[in-house]
Coordinates of C-alpha atoms in Angstrom, one line a residue:
M21 CA 33.8 7.4 -9.9
R22 CA 35.8 9.0 -12.6
A23 CA 35.7 12.8 -12.9
G24 CA 33.2 14.0 -15.4
R25 CA 31.1 10.9 -15.2
T26 CA 27.8 10.7 -13.4
R27 CA 26.3 7.5 -12.2
R28 CA 23.0 6.8 -13.9
E29 CA 20.3 5.9 -11.4
P30 CA 17.7 3.4 -12.5
V31 CA 14.8 5.4 -10.9
D32 CA 14.5 9.0 -9.8
A33 CA 12.5 8.7 -6.6
Y34 CA 11.4 12.3 -6.7
A35 CA 10.6 12.7 -10.4
D36 CA 7.0 13.0 -11.6
P37 CA 5.8 9.5 -12.5
G38 CA 3.5 10.8 -15.2
T39 CA -0.2 10.3 -15.9
P40 CA -1.0 6.5 -16.0
D41 CA -3.3 5.0 -18.6
C42 CA -6.3 3.7 -16.7
R43 CA -8.2 2.2 -19.6
G44 CA -7.4 -1.3 -18.4
G45 CA -4.8 -3.7 -17.2
W46 CA -3.0 -4.2 -20.5
W47 CA -3.1 -0.4 -21.2
Y48 CA -1.5 0.2 -17.8
L49 CA 1.4 -2.3 -18.5
W50 CA 1.9 -0.7 -21.9
W51 CA 2.1 2.8 -20.3
L52 CA 4.8 1.5 -17.9
I53 CA 6.8 0.3 -21.0
R54 CA 6.3 3.6 -22.8
R55 CA 7.5 5.6 -19.8
Q56 CA 11.0 4.1 -20.3
P57 CA 11.2 3.7 -24.1
G58 CA 15.0 3.1 -24.1
R59 CA 15.0 0.2 -21.7
A60 CA 12.2 -1.9 -23.1
P61 CA 13.7 -2.1 -26.7
A62 CA 17.2 -2.4 -25.3
G63 CA 16.1 -5.3 -23.1
A64 CA 14.4 -7.0 -26.0
A65 CA 17.4 -6.5 -28.3
L66 CA 19.9 -7.8 -25.8
S67 CA 17.7 -10.8 -25.0
S68 CA 17.5 -11.6 -28.7
V69 CA 21.2 -11.3 -29.2
W70 CA 21.8 -13.3 -26.1
M71 CA 19.6 -16.2 -27.3
V72 CA 20.8 -16.0 -30.9
L73 CA 24.5 -16.3 -29.8
M74 CA 23.5 -19.3 -27.8
A75 CA 22.2 -20.8 -31.0
V76 CA 25.5 -19.9 -32.8
A77 CA 27.4 -22.1 -30.5
P78 CA 26.0 -25.4 -31.9
Y79 CA 26.9 -24.2 -35.4
L80 CA 30.5 -23.5 -34.4
L81 CA 30.7 -26.8 -32.7
S82 CA 29.5 -28.6 -35.8
R83 CA 32.1 -26.9 -37.9
A84 CA 34.8 -27.9 -35.4
V85 CA 33.7 -31.5 -35.6
D86 CA 33.3 -31.7 -39.4
D87 CA 36.3 -29.5 -40.5
G88 CA 38.6 -30.2 -37.6
L89 CA 38.0 -33.7 -36.2
E90 CA 36.5 -35.4 -39.2
G91 CA 38.8 -33.8 -41.7
G92 CA 41.9 -34.0 -39.4
D93 CA 42.6 -30.3 -39.8
T94 CA 44.2 -29.1 -36.6
A95 CA 44.2 -25.4 -37.7
A96 CA 40.5 -25.5 -38.5
L97 CA 39.9 -27.2 -35.1
V98 CA 41.8 -24.4 -33.3
L99 CA 40.1 -21.7 -35.4
W100 CA 36.5 -22.9 -34.7
T101 CA 37.4 -23.6 -31.0
A102 CA 38.7 -20.1 -30.6
A103 CA 35.6 -18.7 -32.3
L104 CA 33.4 -20.8 -29.9
F105 CA 35.3 -19.3 -26.9
A106 CA 35.0 -15.7 -28.3
V107 CA 31.2 -16.1 -28.8
G108 CA 30.8 -17.6 -25.3
A109 CA 32.7 -14.6 -23.8
L110 CA 30.7 -12.1 -25.8
N111 CA 27.5 -13.8 -24.8
A112 CA 28.4 -13.7 -21.1
W113 CA 28.8 -9.9 -21.4
V114 CA 25.5 -9.6 -23.3
S115 CA 23.8 -11.6 -20.6
V116 CA 25.1 -9.3 -17.9
M117 CA 23.9 -6.2 -19.8
R118 CA 20.5 -7.9 -20.5
H119 CA 20.1 -8.6 -16.8
R120 CA 21.0 -5.1 -15.8
T121 CA 18.6 -3.6 -18.3
M122 CA 15.7 -5.7 -17.4
T123 CA 16.4 -5.1 -13.7
R124 CA 16.2 -1.3 -14.3
L125 CA 13.0 -1.9 -16.3
R126 CA 11.5 -3.9 -13.4
M127 CA 12.6 -1.4 -10.7
D128 CA 11.3 1.6 -12.7
A129 CA 7.9 -0.1 -13.1
N130 CA 7.9 -1.0 -9.4
F131 CA 8.7 2.5 -8.1
R132 CA 6.6 4.3 -10.7
T133 CA 3.6 2.2 -9.7
V134 CA 4.2 2.9 -6.0
K135 CA 4.5 6.7 -6.7
V136 CA 1.3 6.9 -8.7
V137 CA -0.6 4.8 -6.1
V138 CA 0.7 6.9 -3.2
R139 CA 0.1 10.1 -5.1
H140 CA -3.5 9.1 -5.8
A141 CA -4.1 8.0 -2.3
V142 CA -3.0 11.4 -1.1
R143 CA -5.3 13.0 -3.7
L144 CA -8.2 11.0 -2.5
G145 CA -7.5 12.0 1.1
A146 CA -10.4 11.3 3.5
A147 CA -12.4 9.8 0.7
L148 CA -10.0 6.8 0.4
P149 CA -11.3 4.7 3.3
R150 CA -14.9 5.3 2.2
R151 CA -14.1 4.2 -1.4
I152 CA -11.9 1.2 -0.9
G153 CA -11.0 -1.2 1.9
A154 CA -7.8 -1.0 3.8
G155 CA -7.1 -4.6 2.9
E156 CA -7.3 -3.8 -0.8
V157 CA -4.8 -1.0 -0.5
V158 CA -2.4 -3.2 1.5
T159 CA -2.7 -6.0 -1.0
I160 CA -1.9 -3.6 -3.9
G161 CA 1.1 -2.2 -2.1
V162 CA 2.5 -5.5 -0.9
G163 CA 1.7 -7.9 -3.7
D164 CA 0.4 -6.3 -6.9
V165 CA 3.2 -3.8 -7.4
Q166 CA 5.8 -6.6 -7.3
T167 CA 3.7 -8.8 -9.6
I168 CA 3.4 -6.0 -12.2
A169 CA 7.1 -5.3 -12.1
M170 CA 8.0 -9.0 -12.5
S171 CA 5.7 -9.4 -15.5
L172 CA 7.6 -6.6 -17.4
T173 CA 10.8 -8.4 -16.7
M174 CA 9.7 -11.3 -18.8
I175 CA 8.9 -9.3 -21.9
G176 CA 12.6 -9.0 -23.1
P177 CA 13.3 -12.7 -22.8
G178 CA 9.9 -13.5 -24.4
I179 CA 10.7 -11.4 -27.5
G180 CA 14.1 -12.9 -27.6
S181 CA 12.6 -16.4 -27.5
V182 CA 10.5 -15.6 -30.6
V183 CA 13.5 -14.2 -32.5
V184 CA 15.8 -17.2 -31.7
Y185 CA 12.9 -19.6 -32.5
V186 CA 12.6 -18.1 -36.0
V187 CA 16.4 -18.0 -36.4
V188 CA 16.9 -21.7 -35.5
A189 CA 14.0 -22.7 -37.7
G190 CA 15.7 -20.9 -40.6
V191 CA 19.0 -22.5 -40.0
L192 CA 17.4 -26.0 -39.8
V193 CA 15.9 -25.4 -43.3
S194 CA 19.4 -25.6 -44.7
V195 CA 20.1 -28.7 -42.7
S196 CA 16.8 -30.6 -43.1
P197 CA 13.4 -29.1 -44.1
L198 CA 11.7 -31.9 -42.2
L199 CA 13.3 -30.8 -38.9
A200 CA 12.5 -27.2 -39.6
V201 CA 8.8 -28.0 -40.1
V202 CA 8.7 -29.9 -36.8
V203 CA 10.3 -27.0 -35.0
L204 CA 8.0 -24.4 -36.6
L205 CA 4.9 -26.5 -35.6
G206 CA 6.0 -26.1 -32.0
M207 CA 4.8 -22.5 -31.7
P208 CA 1.1 -23.2 -32.6
V209 CA 1.1 -26.2 -30.3
I210 CA 2.3 -24.0 -27.4
A211 CA -0.4 -21.4 -28.2
V212 CA -3.1 -24.0 -28.3
L213 CA -2.0 -25.6 -25.0
V214 CA -1.1 -22.5 -23.0
G215 CA -3.6 -19.9 -24.4
P216 CA -6.7 -21.2 -22.6
L217 CA -4.7 -21.7 -19.4
M218 CA -3.7 -18.0 -19.5
G219 CA -7.3 -16.9 -19.6
R220 CA -8.3 -19.3 -16.8
L221 CA -5.3 -18.1 -14.7
Q222 CA -6.5 -14.5 -15.0
G223 CA -9.9 -15.4 -13.7
V224 CA -8.8 -17.5 -10.7
E225 CA -6.0 -15.1 -9.9
G226 CA -8.4 -12.2 -9.9
E227 CA -10.7 -13.9 -7.5
Y228 CA -7.8 -15.0 -5.3
R229 CA -6.6 -11.4 -5.0
E230 CA -10.1 -10.2 -4.1
R231 CA -10.4 -12.7 -1.3
Q232 CA -6.9 -11.9 -0.2
G233 CA -7.8 -8.2 0.2
V234 CA -10.9 -9.1 2.2
L235 CA -8.9 -11.3 4.5
T236 CA -6.1 -8.7 4.9
A237 CA -8.8 -6.2 6.0
R238 CA -10.2 -8.6 8.5
V239 CA -6.7 -9.2 9.9
G240 CA -6.3 -5.5 10.4
D241 CA -9.7 -5.2 12.1
L242 CA -8.9 -8.1 14.4
A243 CA -5.5 -6.7 15.4
G244 CA -6.9 -3.2 16.0
G245 CA -10.0 -4.3 18.0
L246 CA -8.9 -7.4 19.8
R247 CA -9.0 -5.8 23.2
V248 CA -12.5 -4.4 22.6
L249 CA -13.7 -7.8 21.2
N250 CA -12.4 -9.5 24.4
G251 CA -14.4 -7.1 26.5
L252 CA -17.6 -7.5 24.5
G253 CA -17.2 -11.3 24.2
G254 CA -17.1 -11.2 20.4
K255 CA -13.7 -12.7 19.9
S256 CA -14.9 -16.1 19.0
L257 CA -17.5 -14.7 16.5
F258 CA -14.8 -12.8 14.6
A259 CA -12.4 -15.8 14.9
D260 CA -15.0 -18.0 13.2
A261 CA -15.5 -15.4 10.4
F262 CA -11.7 -15.2 9.9
R263 CA -11.5 -19.0 9.8
R264 CA -14.1 -19.2 7.1
D265 CA -12.5 -16.5 5.0
S266 CA -9.1 -18.2 5.4
R267 CA -10.6 -21.5 4.2
R268 CA -12.1 -19.8 1.2
L269 CA -8.8 -18.1 0.4
R270 CA -7.0 -21.4 0.8
D271 CA -9.4 -23.2 -1.6
Q272 CA -9.0 -20.4 -4.1
G273 CA -5.3 -20.7 -3.8
Y274 CA -5.5 -24.4 -4.7
R275 CA -7.3 -23.4 -7.8
V276 CA -4.6 -20.9 -8.7
G277 CA -2.0 -23.5 -7.9
S278 CA -3.7 -26.0 -10.2
V279 CA -3.6 -23.7 -13.2
T280 CA -0.1 -22.6 -12.4
S281 CA 1.2 -26.1 -12.0
W282 CA -0.1 -27.0 -15.5
M283 CA 1.5 -23.9 -17.0
Q284 CA 4.8 -24.7 -15.3
A285 CA 4.6 -28.4 -16.3
L286 CA 4.1 -27.4 -19.9
G287 CA 7.0 -25.0 -19.6
M288 CA 9.3 -27.9 -18.6
G289 CA 7.6 -30.6 -20.5
L290 CA 7.2 -29.1 -24.0
P291 CA 10.9 -28.4 -24.5
T292 CA 11.7 -31.9 -23.5
V293 CA 9.2 -33.3 -26.0
F294 CA 10.7 -31.2 -28.7
L295 CA 14.2 -32.3 -27.8
A296 CA 13.2 -35.9 -27.9
V297 CA 11.2 -35.7 -31.2
V298 CA 13.8 -33.7 -33.1
T299 CA 16.7 -35.7 -31.8
W300 CA 15.0 -38.9 -32.8
L301 CA 14.4 -37.6 -36.3
A302 CA 17.9 -36.2 -36.6
A303 CA 19.4 -39.5 -35.5
R304 CA 17.4 -41.4 -38.1
L305 CA 18.5 -39.0 -40.8
A306 CA 22.2 -39.3 -39.7
A307 CA 21.8 -43.1 -39.8
Q308 CA 20.5 -42.9 -43.3
G309 CA 23.5 -40.7 -44.3
E310 CA 21.4 -37.6 -44.9
L311 CA 23.2 -35.7 -42.0
T312 CA 26.8 -35.6 -41.1
V313 CA 28.0 -36.2 -37.6
G314 CA 28.7 -32.5 -37.2
E315 CA 25.2 -31.6 -38.4
L316 CA 23.7 -34.1 -36.0
V317 CA 25.6 -32.5 -33.1
S318 CA 24.4 -29.1 -34.3
V319 CA 20.8 -30.1 -34.5
Y320 CA 20.9 -31.5 -31.0
G321 CA 22.5 -28.2 -29.9
Y322 CA 19.9 -26.1 -31.6
V323 CA 17.0 -28.0 -30.0
A324 CA 18.8 -27.9 -26.6
V325 CA 19.1 -24.2 -27.0
L326 CA 15.3 -24.0 -27.7
V327 CA 14.6 -25.5 -24.3
G328 CA 15.2 -22.1 -22.7
P329 CA 13.2 -20.0 -25.2
V330 CA 10.2 -22.3 -25.0
A331 CA 10.2 -22.2 -21.2
F332 CA 10.6 -18.4 -21.4
L333 CA 7.5 -18.1 -23.6
V334 CA 5.4 -20.2 -21.2
D335 CA 6.8 -18.3 -18.3
M336 CA 6.1 -14.9 -20.0
G337 CA 2.5 -16.0 -20.5
Y338 CA 2.2 -16.9 -16.8
H339 CA 3.7 -13.7 -15.5
L340 CA 1.8 -11.5 -18.0
S341 CA -1.5 -13.1 -16.9
R342 CA -0.8 -12.4 -13.3
G343 CA 0.5 -8.9 -14.2
V344 CA -2.7 -8.0 -16.0
V345 CA -4.7 -9.0 -13.0
A346 CA -2.6 -6.9 -10.7
A347 CA -2.7 -4.0 -13.1
R348 CA -6.5 -4.1 -13.2
R349 CA -6.6 -3.8 -9.4
V350 CA -4.2 -0.8 -9.6
V351 CA -6.3 0.8 -12.3
R352 CA -9.4 0.3 -10.3
L353 CA -7.8 2.3 -7.4
L354 CA -6.6 5.0 -9.8
R355 CA -10.1 5.4 -11.2
L356 CA -11.5 6.5 -7.9
E357 CA -12.2 10.2 -7.7
P358 CA -12.0 12.4 -4.6
D359 CA -14.9 14.2 -3.2
P360 CA -15.9 17.0 -5.5
D361 CA -14.6 20.4 -4.5
T362 CA -16.4 23.2 -6.3
G363 CA -16.0 25.8 -3.5
T364 CA -15.1 29.3 -4.7
A365 CA -16.6 31.4 -1.9
D366 CA -14.4 33.4 0.4
A367 CA -13.9 32.1 4.0
P368 CA -14.7 34.4 6.9
A369 CA -12.0 36.9 7.5
G370 CA -11.7 35.9 11.2
P371 CA -13.1 33.5 13.7
A372 CA -16.7 32.8 13.0
E373 CA -19.5 30.7 14.2
L374 CA -20.0 27.2 12.8
Y375 CA -23.6 26.0 12.6
D376 CA -24.8 22.5 11.7
P377 CA -28.6 22.6 10.8
A378 CA -28.8 18.8 10.8
S379 CA -28.0 18.5 14.5
G380 CA -28.6 22.0 15.7
V381 CA -25.0 22.2 17.0
R382 CA -23.8 25.8 17.1
V383 CA -20.0 26.3 17.8
V384 CA -19.3 29.7 19.3
P385 CA -15.8 31.1 18.4
G386 CA -13.2 31.2 21.1
V387 CA -14.7 28.8 23.6
L388 CA -14.3 25.1 24.4
T389 CA -17.4 23.2 23.4
A390 CA -18.1 19.6 24.2
L391 CA -20.5 17.2 22.4
A392 CA -22.0 14.4 24.5
G393 CA -24.2 11.7 23.0
A394 CA -25.2 8.2 23.9
R395 CA -24.0 7.0 20.5
P396 CA -20.4 8.1 19.6
A397 CA -21.3 7.7 15.9
D398 CA -23.8 10.6 16.2
T399 CA -21.2 13.0 17.6
A400 CA -18.6 11.8 15.1
A401 CA -21.0 12.5 12.3
V402 CA -21.4 16.1 13.6
I403 CA -17.6 16.5 13.6
D404 CA -17.4 15.2 10.1
R405 CA -19.9 17.7 8.9
L406 CA -18.2 20.6 10.8
G407 CA -14.9 19.6 9.3
R408 CA -16.3 19.2 5.8
Y409 CA -15.7 15.5 5.4
G410 CA -18.6 14.3 3.3
A411 CA -21.9 16.0 2.5
T412 CA -22.6 18.9 4.8
D413 CA -25.1 21.8 5.2
V414 CA -22.9 23.5 7.8
T415 CA -22.5 27.3 7.6
W416 CA -19.3 29.1 8.6
G417 CA -20.0 32.7 9.5
G418 CA -23.2 32.6 7.4
V419 CA -21.4 31.0 4.4
R420 CA -22.0 27.4 3.4
L421 CA -18.9 25.4 4.4
D422 CA -18.9 23.4 1.2
A423 CA -18.9 26.6 -0.8
V424 CA -15.5 27.4 0.5
G425 CA -12.5 25.7 -1.1
A426 CA -11.4 22.5 0.7
A427 CA -7.8 23.6 1.0
R428 CA -8.9 26.9 2.6
V429 CA -11.1 25.0 5.1
R430 CA -8.2 22.6 6.0
E431 CA -5.9 25.5 6.7
R432 CA -8.2 26.8 9.5
I433 CA -10.3 23.8 10.6
L434 CA -8.6 20.6 11.8
V435 CA -10.3 17.4 12.7
A436 CA -8.2 15.3 15.1
D437 CA -9.5 11.8 15.0
N438 CA -8.5 9.5 17.9
E439 CA -7.6 6.8 15.3
A440 CA -5.6 9.1 13.0
D441 CA -2.6 7.5 11.3
L442 CA 0.8 7.7 12.8
F443 CA 3.7 7.3 10.3
A444 CA 7.0 5.8 11.1
G445 CA 9.8 8.2 12.1
S446 CA 11.2 10.0 15.1
L447 CA 8.8 11.2 17.7
R448 CA 9.8 14.8 16.9
E449 CA 8.8 14.4 13.2
L450 CA 5.7 12.6 14.2
V451 CA 4.3 15.4 16.4
G452 CA 5.8 18.2 14.2
G453 CA 3.8 17.3 11.1
R454 CA 4.5 19.7 8.2
G455 CA 5.9 22.4 10.4
T456 CA 9.1 22.8 12.4
P457 CA 7.9 23.8 15.9
S458 CA 10.3 25.4 18.3
P459 CA 11.4 23.4 21.4
A460 CA 9.3 25.7 23.6
E461 CA 6.2 25.0 21.5
V462 CA 6.8 21.3 21.7
D463 CA 7.3 21.5 25.5
R464 CA 4.0 23.4 25.9
A465 CA 2.1 20.8 23.7
L466 CA 3.6 17.9 25.6
R467 CA 2.5 19.4 28.9
A468 CA -1.0 20.2 27.6
A469 CA -1.3 16.5 26.5
A470 CA 0.3 15.2 29.7
A471 CA 2.8 13.5 27.5
E472 CA 6.1 14.5 29.1
D473 CA 6.5 11.0 30.6
I474 CA 6.4 9.5 27.0
V475 CA 9.5 11.5 26.0
R476 CA 11.3 10.7 29.3
G477 CA 10.6 7.0 28.8
L478 CA 12.1 6.8 25.3
P479 CA 15.8 6.1 25.0
D480 CA 16.5 9.2 22.8
G481 CA 13.6 11.4 23.9
L482 CA 12.0 13.2 21.0
D483 CA 14.6 11.7 18.6
S484 CA 13.6 8.2 19.4
A485 CA 12.2 6.1 16.5
V486 CA 8.5 5.3 16.6
A487 CA 7.1 2.4 14.6
A488 CA 4.3 2.8 12.0
Q489 CA 0.9 3.4 13.5
G490 CA 2.7 3.9 16.8
R491 CA 3.0 0.2 17.4
S492 CA 5.9 0.7 19.7
L493 CA 3.7 2.8 22.0
S494 CA 0.8 1.9 24.2
G495 CA -2.8 2.8 23.4
G496 CA -2.8 5.7 25.8
Q497 CA 0.5 7.0 24.6
R498 CA -0.6 6.9 21.0
Q499 CA -3.7 8.9 21.9
R500 CA -1.7 11.6 23.7
V501 CA 0.8 11.8 20.8
R502 CA -2.1 12.4 18.4
L503 CA -3.3 15.2 20.8
V504 CA 0.3 16.7 20.9
R505 CA 0.3 16.8 17.1
A506 CA -3.1 18.5 16.9
L507 CA -2.1 21.1 19.5
L508 CA 1.2 21.9 17.6
A509 CA -0.8 22.4 14.4
D510 CA -2.6 25.2 16.4
P511 CA -5.6 25.5 14.1
E512 CA -8.1 28.3 14.3
V513 CA -10.8 25.6 15.0
L514 CA -9.8 22.2 16.5
L515 CA -12.4 19.4 16.3
A516 CA -11.2 16.5 18.5
V517 CA -12.9 13.1 18.5
E518 CA -12.7 11.3 21.8
P519 CA -9.3 12.7 22.6
T520 CA -9.0 11.0 26.1
S521 CA -11.0 7.7 25.7
A522 CA -8.1 5.4 26.3
L523 CA -6.6 7.2 29.3
D524 CA -7.0 6.7 33.0
A525 CA -9.1 9.2 35.0
H526 CA -6.2 11.0 36.6
T527 CA -4.4 11.7 33.3
E528 CA -7.7 12.6 31.7
A529 CA -8.4 15.2 34.4
A530 CA -5.0 16.8 33.9
I531 CA -5.5 16.9 30.1
A532 CA -9.0 18.5 30.5
R533 CA -7.6 21.4 32.5
R534 CA -4.5 21.9 30.4
L535 CA -6.4 21.7 27.1
R536 CA -8.6 24.5 28.2
E537 CA -5.5 26.6 29.1
A538 CA -3.6 25.7 25.9
R539 CA -6.6 26.6 23.6
A540 CA -7.6 29.7 25.5
G541 CA -9.2 32.2 23.1
R542 CA -9.3 29.6 20.3
T543 CA -12.3 27.6 19.1
T544 CA -12.2 24.0 20.3
V545 CA -14.8 21.2 20.0
V546 CA -14.4 17.8 21.7
T547 CA -16.7 14.8 21.7
S548 CA -16.7 12.9 25.0
A549 CA -19.0 11.3 27.6
S550 CA -16.3 11.7 30.3
P551 CA -17.5 14.0 33.2
L552 CA -13.8 14.9 33.8
L553 CA -13.5 16.5 30.3
L554 CA -17.1 17.8 30.2
D555 CA -16.6 19.6 33.5
H556 CA -13.9 21.8 32.0
A557 CA -15.9 22.8 28.9
D558 CA -17.3 26.3 28.5
R559 CA -20.4 24.8 26.9
V560 CA -21.8 21.3 26.7
L561 CA -24.2 20.2 24.0
Y562 CA -26.2 17.0 24.8
L563 CA -27.2 15.1 21.7
V564 CA -30.1 12.6 21.5
D565 CA -30.5 10.7 18.2
G566 CA -28.0 13.1 16.6
K567 CA -29.8 16.3 17.6
V568 CA -29.1 18.8 20.4
A569 CA -31.5 18.1 23.2
A570 CA -30.0 20.5 25.8
S571 CA -27.0 22.8 26.2
G572 CA -25.3 24.5 29.2
R573 CA -22.5 23.9 31.7
H574 CA -21.8 20.4 32.8
R575 CA -23.0 20.7 36.4
V576 CA -26.2 22.5 35.3
L577 CA -27.0 19.7 32.8
L578 CA -26.4 17.1 35.5
E579 CA -29.1 18.7 37.7
T580 CA -31.6 19.4 34.9
E581 CA -31.3 16.6 32.4
P582 CA -31.9 13.0 33.6
G583 CA -30.7 11.5 30.3
Y584 CA -27.5 13.5 30.4
R585 CA -26.9 12.5 34.1
A586 CA -27.4 8.8 33.2
L587 CA -24.9 9.1 30.3
V588 CA -22.0 10.9 32.0
A589 CA -22.4 10.2 35.8
R590 CA -20.9 6.7 35.5
D591 CA -18.6 6.9 38.5
A592 CA -19.2 10.0 40.5
V593 CA -16.9 8.8 43.3
G594 CA -14.1 8.1 40.9
A595 CA -14.5 11.5 39.3
E596 CA -14.3 13.2 42.7
D597 CA -11.3 11.2 43.6
S598 CA -9.5 12.2 40.4
E599 CA -10.4 15.8 41.0
G600 CA -8.9 15.6 44.5
A601 CA -5.8 14.0 43.1
E602 CA -5.6 16.8 40.6
G603 CA -5.8 19.4 43.4
T604 CA -3.0 17.5 45.2
E605 CA -1.0 17.5 42.0
E606 CA -1.3 21.2 41.6
T607 CA -0.3 21.8 45.2
A608 CA 2.7 19.6 44.9
G609 CA 3.7 21.5 41.7
T610 CA 4.2 18.4 39.6
E611 CA 2.2 20.0 36.8
G612 CA 0.5 16.7 36.1
A613 CA 3.6 15.1 34.4
E614 CA 4.6 12.9 37.3
G615 CA 1.0 12.0 37.9
A616 CA 0.6 11.1 34.3
E617 CA 3.7 9.1 34.5
G618 CA 2.4 7.2 37.5
A619 CA -0.8 6.6 35.6
E620 CA 1.1 5.3 32.7
G621 CA 2.2 2.3 34.7
A622 CA -1.4 1.3 35.0
E623 CA -2.1 2.2 31.4
G624 CA -2.1 -1.4 30.2
A625 CA -5.1 -2.1 32.4
D626 CA -6.5 1.3 31.5
T627 CA -6.4 0.6 27.8
E628 CA -7.7 -2.9 28.3
G629 CA -10.8 -1.4 29.9
A630 CA -10.8 1.8 27.9
D631 CA -13.9 3.6 26.9
T632 CA -15.5 0.9 24.8
E633 CA -17.7 3.3 22.9
G634 CA -14.8 5.4 21.7
A635 CA -12.7 2.3 20.8
V636 CA -15.4 0.7 18.8
R637 CA -15.8 3.8 16.6

């Protein structure tokens, strides 16, 4: 790169993408064009020059034939041949610049749409999965963004096609008014034939995209819950539903393909028909002596040049129709609004009691509280209210939780879901989150979550790459990584949903003891029906139909509450064995890491038969 010159990047990945126009699909496409005002006109101008120069070539060729070959003038032949070569070279350069410009236009639209979608998804936060399906979001990110970008690429050649069409028609007027009329009539014919197909394509394409989003969501559900479905015997039921959805999507795809095939056939067929009709007319005029040989050659060249523009016009209609459908889906996502946040009250100055009137759950500061209920959905709903996700009447130190700003609540109260997303990156980045914890803090969190064996088992330890959603890890490893991340965040109040549901009994017992130690003096709430975890809680709240039916220590509730005993005493012998193993582990000084590592070998079976209730939620 020369000194003093800076390379112009097509897209600044970190720049503000702007505020999109969400009035409709066409408005959104127009907004993308207006956001890069230099490129769109430049692309249209270069495309017009490129096509007009292609139309100049037949004129130069006709002059070379008439003046040079017919007239026997060698100098004229050389002159017109040189001019033809120069125009060809110039047009090659214009074509390169046109392609570069339209590529920048396309890439800018692509990345700008990605940025506005991601930014809005972050803005929606926890409201996103409640407002729109995961399959819809995936379809937008994978297919619609590309479709929008490609539709803008066709605008430049489309405008150039109209320009060259008018130019060729004007030139033909000087050659033969009859031929000019035939060429000019071609445009209305294209509009009449292609226009209705564009409207139909938007309809069938829109329905196809809707079905595609539904099927994508079902694929995700099947992939995530296959083990649970096997255990419940519901795999065939969901497979049949997936088969039906696939068949509907296929049939809709055939409808889209039918309309698309007609549009593409017209794009190839109409130029050929024009070429045949105009060539036949020009040949008759030449035979009658009304056209010279050079003019006949030029007419054939003009019509041959129009083959490209006519195809571009049809192609532009096809891509714009699909682009509008994709833009409407993006706009529909961008129109979603996050949960209202009108909180202006001050949060409690220090640790304070959380109270949920709907369930009667009272969270005392500084202790480990466990929620046990026959239906995991009931305890999860309590956690959502305590964490201010959705409508809530919870009070925090006597102040309504929804009266406090959401950002302030998030700073001090953390909900750790057992299905929280895991983004691709190194394990260190994954567990560190927004902060940069020290090595000692990471080691303490790994020990508390019995996750040291995960680090030891990876080739580069904490610097090892982890796939998106932790797909390179087992189910139990993913759950412990989520727990490590929550512990490193070190919130004032930690609300953990089923943090050990996918683990074996030995590892679960180790985590129960260490979690209590790691969160000593901090407010922690866990939902679980595991006696191993409940036995280490300072206070257990037993919920029936979403309301507190009893509270106390685990062993006391076992003796006094038959319903609680039936819920948690699933394998008393296994629990006693695991506690004995934990005692042996402490005596041996292994600190649970090696025990957890041994348990990891059996984790495949553990996850297969994991706590079904927690997995289903």
